[in-house]
Coordinates of C-alpha atoms in Angstrom, one line a residue:
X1 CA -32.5 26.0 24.2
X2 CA -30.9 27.5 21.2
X3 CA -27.8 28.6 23.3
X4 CA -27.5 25.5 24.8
X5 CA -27.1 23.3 21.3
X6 CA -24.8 26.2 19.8
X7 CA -22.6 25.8 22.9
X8 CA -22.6 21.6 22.3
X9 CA -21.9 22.3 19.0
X10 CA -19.0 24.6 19.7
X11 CA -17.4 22.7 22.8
X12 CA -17.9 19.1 20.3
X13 CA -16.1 20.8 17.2
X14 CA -13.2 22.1 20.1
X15 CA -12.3 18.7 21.2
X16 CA -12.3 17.0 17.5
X17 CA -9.8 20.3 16.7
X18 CA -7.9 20.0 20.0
X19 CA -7.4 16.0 19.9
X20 CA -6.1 16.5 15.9
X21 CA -3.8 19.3 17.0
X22 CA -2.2 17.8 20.4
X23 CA -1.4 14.1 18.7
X24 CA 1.1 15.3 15.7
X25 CA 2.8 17.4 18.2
X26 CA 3.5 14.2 20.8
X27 CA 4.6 12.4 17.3
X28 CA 6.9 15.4 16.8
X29 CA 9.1 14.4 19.8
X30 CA 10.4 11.3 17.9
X31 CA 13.0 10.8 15.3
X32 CA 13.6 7.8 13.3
X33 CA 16.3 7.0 10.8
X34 CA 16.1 6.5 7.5
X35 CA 18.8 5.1 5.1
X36 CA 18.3 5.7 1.4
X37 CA 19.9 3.3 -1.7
X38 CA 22.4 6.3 -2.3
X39 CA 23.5 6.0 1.0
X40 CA 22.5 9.1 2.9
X41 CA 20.8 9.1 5.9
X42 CA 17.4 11.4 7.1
X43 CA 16.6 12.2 10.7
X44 CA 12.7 12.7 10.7
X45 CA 9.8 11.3 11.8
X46 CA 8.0 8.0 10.1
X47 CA 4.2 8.2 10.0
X48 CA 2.7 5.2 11.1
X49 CA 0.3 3.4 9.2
X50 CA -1.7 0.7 8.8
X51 CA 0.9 -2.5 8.0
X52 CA -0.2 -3.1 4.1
X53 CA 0.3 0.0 4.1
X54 CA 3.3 0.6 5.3
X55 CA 5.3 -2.3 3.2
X56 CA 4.5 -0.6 -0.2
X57 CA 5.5 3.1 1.3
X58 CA 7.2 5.2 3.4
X59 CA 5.4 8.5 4.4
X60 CA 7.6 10.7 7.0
X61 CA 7.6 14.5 7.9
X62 CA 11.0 15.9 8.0
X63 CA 12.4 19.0 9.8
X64 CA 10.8 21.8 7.9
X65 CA 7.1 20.5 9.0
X66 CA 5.8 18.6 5.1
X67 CA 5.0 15.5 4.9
X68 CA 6.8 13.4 1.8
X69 CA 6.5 9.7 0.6
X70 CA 9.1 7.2 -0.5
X71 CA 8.6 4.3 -2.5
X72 CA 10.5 0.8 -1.5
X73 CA 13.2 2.0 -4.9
X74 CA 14.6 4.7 -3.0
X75 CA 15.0 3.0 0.6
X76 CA 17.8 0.8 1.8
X77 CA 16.3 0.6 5.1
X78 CA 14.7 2.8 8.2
X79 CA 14.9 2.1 12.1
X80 CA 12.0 3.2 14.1
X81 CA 13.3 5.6 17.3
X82 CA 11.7 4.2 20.4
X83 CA 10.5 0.7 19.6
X84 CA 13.2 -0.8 17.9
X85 CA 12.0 -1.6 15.0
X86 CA 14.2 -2.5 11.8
X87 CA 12.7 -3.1 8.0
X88 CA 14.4 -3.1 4.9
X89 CA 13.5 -3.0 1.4
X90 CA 13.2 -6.5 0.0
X91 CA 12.1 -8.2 -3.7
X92 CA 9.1 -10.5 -3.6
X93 CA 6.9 -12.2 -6.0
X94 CA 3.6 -11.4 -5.9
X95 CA 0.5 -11.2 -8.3
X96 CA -0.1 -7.9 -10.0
X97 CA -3.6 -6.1 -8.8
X98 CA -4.7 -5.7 -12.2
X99 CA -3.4 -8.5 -14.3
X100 CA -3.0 -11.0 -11.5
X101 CA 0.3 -11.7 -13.1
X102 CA 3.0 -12.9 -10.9
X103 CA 5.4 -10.2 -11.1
X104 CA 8.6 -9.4 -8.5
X105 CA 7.9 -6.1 -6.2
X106 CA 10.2 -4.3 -4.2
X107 CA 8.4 -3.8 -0.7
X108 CA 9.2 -2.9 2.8
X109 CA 9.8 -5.7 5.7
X110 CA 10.4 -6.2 9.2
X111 CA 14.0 -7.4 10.1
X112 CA 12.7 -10.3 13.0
X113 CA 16.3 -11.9 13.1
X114 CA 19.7 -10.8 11.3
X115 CA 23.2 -12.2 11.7
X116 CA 24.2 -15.5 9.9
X117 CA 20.6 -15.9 9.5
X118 CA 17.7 -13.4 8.5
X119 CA 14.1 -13.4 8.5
X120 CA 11.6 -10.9 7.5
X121 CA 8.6 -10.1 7.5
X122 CA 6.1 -8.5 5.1
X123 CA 3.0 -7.8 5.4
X124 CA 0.2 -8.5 2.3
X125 CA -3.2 -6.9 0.5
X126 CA -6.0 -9.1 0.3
X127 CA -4.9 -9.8 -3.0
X128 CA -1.7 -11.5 -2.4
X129 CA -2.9 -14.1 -0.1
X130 CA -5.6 -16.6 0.1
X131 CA -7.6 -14.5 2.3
X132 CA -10.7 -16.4 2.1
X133 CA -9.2 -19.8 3.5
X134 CA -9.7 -19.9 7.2
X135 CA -6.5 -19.3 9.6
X136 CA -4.6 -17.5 6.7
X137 CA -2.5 -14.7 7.5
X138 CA -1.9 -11.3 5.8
X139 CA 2.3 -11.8 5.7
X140 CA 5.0 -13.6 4.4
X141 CA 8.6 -14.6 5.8
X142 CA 11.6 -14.1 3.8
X143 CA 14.2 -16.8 5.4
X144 CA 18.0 -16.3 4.2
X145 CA 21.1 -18.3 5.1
X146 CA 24.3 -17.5 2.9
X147 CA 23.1 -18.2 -1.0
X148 CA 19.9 -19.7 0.3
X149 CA 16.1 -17.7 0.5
X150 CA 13.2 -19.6 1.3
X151 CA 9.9 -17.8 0.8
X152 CA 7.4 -19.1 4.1
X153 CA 3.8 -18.5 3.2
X154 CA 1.0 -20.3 3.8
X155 CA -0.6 -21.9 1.1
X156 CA -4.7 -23.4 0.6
X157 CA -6.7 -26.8 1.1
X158 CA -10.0 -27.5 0.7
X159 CA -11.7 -29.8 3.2
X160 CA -15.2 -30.3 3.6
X161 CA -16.1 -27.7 0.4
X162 CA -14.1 -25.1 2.2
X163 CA -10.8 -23.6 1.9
X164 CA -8.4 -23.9 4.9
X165 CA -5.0 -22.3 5.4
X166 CA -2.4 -25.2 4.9
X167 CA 0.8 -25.2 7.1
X168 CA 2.4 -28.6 5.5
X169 CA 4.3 -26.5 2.6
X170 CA 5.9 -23.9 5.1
X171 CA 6.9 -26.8 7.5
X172 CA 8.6 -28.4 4.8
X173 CA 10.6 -25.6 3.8
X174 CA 11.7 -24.4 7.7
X175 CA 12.5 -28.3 8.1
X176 CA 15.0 -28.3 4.9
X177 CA 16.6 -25.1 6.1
X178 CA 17.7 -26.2 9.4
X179 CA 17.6 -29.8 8.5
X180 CA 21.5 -30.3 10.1
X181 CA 19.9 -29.2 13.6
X182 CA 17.5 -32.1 15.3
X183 CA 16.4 -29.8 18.0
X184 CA 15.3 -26.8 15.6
X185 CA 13.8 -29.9 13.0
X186 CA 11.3 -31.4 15.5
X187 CA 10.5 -27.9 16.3
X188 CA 9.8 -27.2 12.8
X189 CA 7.1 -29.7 12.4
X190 CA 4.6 -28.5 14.5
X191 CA 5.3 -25.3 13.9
X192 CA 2.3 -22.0 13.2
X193 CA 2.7 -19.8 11.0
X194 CA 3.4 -17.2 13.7
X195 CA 6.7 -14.7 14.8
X196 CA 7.2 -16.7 17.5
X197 CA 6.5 -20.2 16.7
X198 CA 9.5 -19.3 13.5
X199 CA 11.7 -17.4 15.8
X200 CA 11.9 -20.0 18.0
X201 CA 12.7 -22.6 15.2
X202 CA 15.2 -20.0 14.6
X203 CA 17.0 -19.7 17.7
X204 CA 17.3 -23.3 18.4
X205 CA 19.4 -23.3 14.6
X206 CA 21.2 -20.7 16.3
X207 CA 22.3 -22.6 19.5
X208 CA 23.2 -25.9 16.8
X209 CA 26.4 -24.3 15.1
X210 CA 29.5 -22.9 16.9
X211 CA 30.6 -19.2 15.9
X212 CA 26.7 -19.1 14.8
X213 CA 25.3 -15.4 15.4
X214 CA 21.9 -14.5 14.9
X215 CA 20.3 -11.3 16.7
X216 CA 16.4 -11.4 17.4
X217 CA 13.9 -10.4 19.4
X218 CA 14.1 -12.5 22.7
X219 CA 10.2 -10.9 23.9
X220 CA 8.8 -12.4 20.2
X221 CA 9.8 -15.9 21.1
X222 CA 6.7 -16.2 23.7
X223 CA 4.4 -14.4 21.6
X224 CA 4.5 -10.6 21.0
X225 CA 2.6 -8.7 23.7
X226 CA 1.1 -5.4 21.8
X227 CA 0.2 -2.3 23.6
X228 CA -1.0 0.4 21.8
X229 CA -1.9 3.7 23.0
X230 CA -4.7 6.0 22.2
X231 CA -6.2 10.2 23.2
X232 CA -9.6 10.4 22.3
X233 CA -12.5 13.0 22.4
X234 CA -16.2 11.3 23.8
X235 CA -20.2 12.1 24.2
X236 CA -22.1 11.0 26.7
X237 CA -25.6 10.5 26.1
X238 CA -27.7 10.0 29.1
X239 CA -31.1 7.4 28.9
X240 CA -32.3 8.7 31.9
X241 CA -35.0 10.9 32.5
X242 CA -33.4 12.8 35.5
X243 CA -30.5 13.2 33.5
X244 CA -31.3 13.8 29.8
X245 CA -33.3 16.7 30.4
X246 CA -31.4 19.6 28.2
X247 CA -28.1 17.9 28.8
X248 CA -24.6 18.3 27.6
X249 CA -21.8 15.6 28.8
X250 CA -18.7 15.8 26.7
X251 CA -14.8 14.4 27.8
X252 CA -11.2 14.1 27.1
X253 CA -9.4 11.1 27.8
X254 CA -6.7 7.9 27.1
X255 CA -7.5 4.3 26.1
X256 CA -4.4 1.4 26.4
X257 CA -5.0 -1.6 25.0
X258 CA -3.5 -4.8 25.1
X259 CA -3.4 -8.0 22.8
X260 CA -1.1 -10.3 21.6
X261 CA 0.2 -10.2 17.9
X262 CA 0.4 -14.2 17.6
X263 CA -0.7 -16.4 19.8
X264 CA -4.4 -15.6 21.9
X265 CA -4.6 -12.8 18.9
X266 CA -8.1 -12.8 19.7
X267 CA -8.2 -11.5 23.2
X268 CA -7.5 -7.7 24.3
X269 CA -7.7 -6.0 27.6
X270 CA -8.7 -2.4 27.8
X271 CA -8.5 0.0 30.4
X272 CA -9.3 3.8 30.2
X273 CA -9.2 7.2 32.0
X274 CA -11.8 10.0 31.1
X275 CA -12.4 13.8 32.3
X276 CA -15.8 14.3 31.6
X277 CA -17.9 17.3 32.1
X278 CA -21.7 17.1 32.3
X279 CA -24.7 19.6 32.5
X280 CA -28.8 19.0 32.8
X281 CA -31.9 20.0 34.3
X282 CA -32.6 17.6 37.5
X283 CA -36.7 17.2 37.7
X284 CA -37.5 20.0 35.6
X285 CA -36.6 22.1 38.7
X286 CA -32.5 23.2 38.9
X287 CA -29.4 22.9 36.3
X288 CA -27.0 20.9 37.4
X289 CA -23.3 21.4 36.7
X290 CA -20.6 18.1 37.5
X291 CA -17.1 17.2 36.3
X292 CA -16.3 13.5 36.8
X293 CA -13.6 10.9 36.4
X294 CA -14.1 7.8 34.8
X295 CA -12.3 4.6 34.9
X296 CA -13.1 1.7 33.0
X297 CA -11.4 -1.7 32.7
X298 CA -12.6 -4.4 30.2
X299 CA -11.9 -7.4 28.2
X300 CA -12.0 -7.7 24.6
X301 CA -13.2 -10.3 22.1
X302 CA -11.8 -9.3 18.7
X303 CA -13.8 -11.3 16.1
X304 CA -12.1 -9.4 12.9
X305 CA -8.4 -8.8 12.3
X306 CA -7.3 -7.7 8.3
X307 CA -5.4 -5.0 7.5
X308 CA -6.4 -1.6 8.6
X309 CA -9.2 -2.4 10.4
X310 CA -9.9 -4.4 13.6
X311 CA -13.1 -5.3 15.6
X312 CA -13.5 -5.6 19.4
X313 CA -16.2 -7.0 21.2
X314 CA -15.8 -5.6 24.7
X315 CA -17.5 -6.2 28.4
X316 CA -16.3 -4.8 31.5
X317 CA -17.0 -1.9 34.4
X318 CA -17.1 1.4 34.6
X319 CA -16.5 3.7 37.6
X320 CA -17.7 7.4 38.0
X321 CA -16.4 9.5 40.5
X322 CA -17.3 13.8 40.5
X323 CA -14.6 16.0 41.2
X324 CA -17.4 18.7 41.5
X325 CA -20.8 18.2 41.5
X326 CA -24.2 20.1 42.6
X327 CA -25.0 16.7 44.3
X328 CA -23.7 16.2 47.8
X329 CA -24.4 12.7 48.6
X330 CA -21.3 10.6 48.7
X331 CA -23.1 7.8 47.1
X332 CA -25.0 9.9 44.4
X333 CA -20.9 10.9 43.0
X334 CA -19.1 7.7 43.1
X335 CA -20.7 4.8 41.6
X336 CA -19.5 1.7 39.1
X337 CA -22.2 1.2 35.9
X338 CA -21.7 -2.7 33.9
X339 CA -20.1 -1.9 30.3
X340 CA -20.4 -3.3 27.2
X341 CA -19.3 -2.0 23.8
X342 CA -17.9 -2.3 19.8
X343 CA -14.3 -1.0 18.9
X344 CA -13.5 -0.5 15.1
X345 CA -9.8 0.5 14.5
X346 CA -9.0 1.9 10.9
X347 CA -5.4 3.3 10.3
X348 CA -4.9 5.0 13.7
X349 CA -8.1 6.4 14.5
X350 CA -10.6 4.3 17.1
X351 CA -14.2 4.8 17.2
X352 CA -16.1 3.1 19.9
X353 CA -19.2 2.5 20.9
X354 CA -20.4 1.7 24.9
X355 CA -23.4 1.0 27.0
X356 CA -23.2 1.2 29.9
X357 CA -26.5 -0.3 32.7
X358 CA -27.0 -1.3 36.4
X359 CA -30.1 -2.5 37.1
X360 CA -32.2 -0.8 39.4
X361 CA -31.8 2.4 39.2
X362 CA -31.1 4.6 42.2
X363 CA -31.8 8.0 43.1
X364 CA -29.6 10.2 41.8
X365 CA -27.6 8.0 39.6
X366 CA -27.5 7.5 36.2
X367 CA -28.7 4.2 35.1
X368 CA -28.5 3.7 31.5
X369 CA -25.9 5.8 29.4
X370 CA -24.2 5.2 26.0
X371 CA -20.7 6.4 25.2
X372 CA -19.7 7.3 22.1
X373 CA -15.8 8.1 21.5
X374 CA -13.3 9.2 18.9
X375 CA -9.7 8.2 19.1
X376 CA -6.4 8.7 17.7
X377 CA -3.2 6.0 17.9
X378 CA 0.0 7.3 19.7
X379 CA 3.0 5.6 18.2
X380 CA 6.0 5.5 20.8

């Protein structure tokens, strides 16, 4: 028995170590661009962070292997390799974290449009936004015309005791700036405080003026589809008493997920690929030894979005199929098992939690097993 848990231990610590050392090199590949206020320009690679994050710093590993940070001061801009991503350093008023005093900061935004007209994007702490009031949003916009910068945020009401997220001020501001357009105007008033819903507002401005050039996203102007792209290291913990018997079941695997960044922000689809190896003692009577694929698809219900840290409800079905196995029935190595589960993102690491049951156990399946997983974010 002691052999056996040394072994666990030794084969768990391997994957942690293995799924830490593989993901920086696969980052390695990449090389982003970044442009600083005295004009020079470094090839290296941008760490990706969590968005708050990200706007107050940049944090890149350059060709001789260190990692070095750069505040907003020294940055004229950087261009993500491979997603083509713009941000540039921009001046904002915000409150100060200690004294709450409304000070200007130099951070890092997301270019959405540029030409003739620019908007930008930059994301906020939970300081610098009325986090509390229902359907607020962690960003501002930055809208620029010639001489002319509107700031679009979304201010508070309270209705009913409670503070709500009020659009009316942002509305009035994206209705002055394209007031000489009717199309982009009516657009304006109904429109949410999301890339798209602006963008769009944006592009009909565009189509108003002759010789008027503006560059944007076409793909943001339905809402942005996200996919993001994960290696992780999991346990499987058999509930069964055929199966839990001195076992070990440990995998290697990728997760994608998919959700959209505006509109249905809510809703996620996940779908997954596992190699998993497992060991036990069937009835007390002979060790097993099995290595299995697993599939899983499932829909997710994400209850908590903030900054660095996300929440997923998730349902779905999971298929098991051996690839070697001491069993010989067809039926006893292929099988599906009902899913359900909680997903907490932080940074770029995903922990999840899954159970996964079928009622009525037959022989020689697992009925009842629980999943736990460790996972790291591949930015491409």
């Amino acid at each position: 028995m002691n052999a056996v848990a040394d072994l666990r231990a030794v084969l768990q610590t391997t994957l942690l170590i293995l799924l830490v050392a593989v993901t920086p090199t696969a980052l390695a590949a990449q090389s982003d661009e970044v442009v600083l206020t005295d004009g020079s320009v470094l090839q290296v690679n941008v760490r990706r962070v969590a968005t708050v994050d990200g706007a107050r710093q940049l944090t890149y590993r350059g060709p001789d292997g260190k990692t070095r940070t750069l505040a907003p001061a020294n940055v004229e801009s950087y261009h993500l390799e491979g997603g083509d991503r713009h941000f540039r350093t921009v001046e904002v008023s915000l409150p100060d974290p200690e004294t709450g005093r409304i000070t200007r900061q130099r951070r890092f935004g997301e270019v959405l449009a540029s030409g003739d007209v620019e908007l930008v994007k930059v994301a906020l702490s939970v300081s610098e936004y009325p986090a509390e009031a229902a359907d607020s949003r962690p960003y501002l916009y930055l809208l620029r015309r010639d001489d002319v910068e509107l700031v679009l945020k979304l201010t508070s009401i309270r209705v009913y005791d409670r503070p709500h997220a009020n659009p009316s001020r942002f509305r009035n501001l994206l209705k002055f700036f394209v007031g000489d357009c009717y199309t982009a105007t009516e657009l304006a008033r109904d429109a949410r405080f999301y890339d798209s819903d602006i963008l769009q507002v944006i592009d009909a401005y565009a189509g108003c003026g002759a010789g008027r050039e503006v560059a944007l996203d076409r793909n943001r102007l339905s809402g942005t589809l996200e996919i993001e792209h994960h290696v992780r290291a999991s346990y499987l913990d058999s509930r069964d008493g055929d199966f839990s018997d001195q076992q070990f079941s440990a995998g290697l695997g990728y997760q994608a997920s998919t959700h959209f960044v505006d509109r249905f922000r809510w809703l996620s689809i996940l779908a997954s690929v596992d190699y998993i190896y497992q060991s036990f003692r069937w009835q007390e009577a002979s060790d097993v030894q099995q290595t299995m694929l697993r599939g899983n698809l499932s829909v997710g219900f994400i209850p908590l979005d903030i900054p660095g840290v996300r929440l997923q409800v998730t349902g779905g079905l999971s298929n098991y199929n051996a690839l070697t196995s001491s069993f010989r029935s067809f039926f006893s190595n292929n099988y599906f098992l009902l899913n359900g589960g909680l997903t907490v993102d932080h940074g770029n690491f995903r922990l999840s939690l899954q159970y996964e049951h079928l009622p009525g156990q037959i022989q020689r399946r697992p009925g009842s097993q629980l999943l736990t997983s460790l996972g790291y974010r591949l930015r491409w």
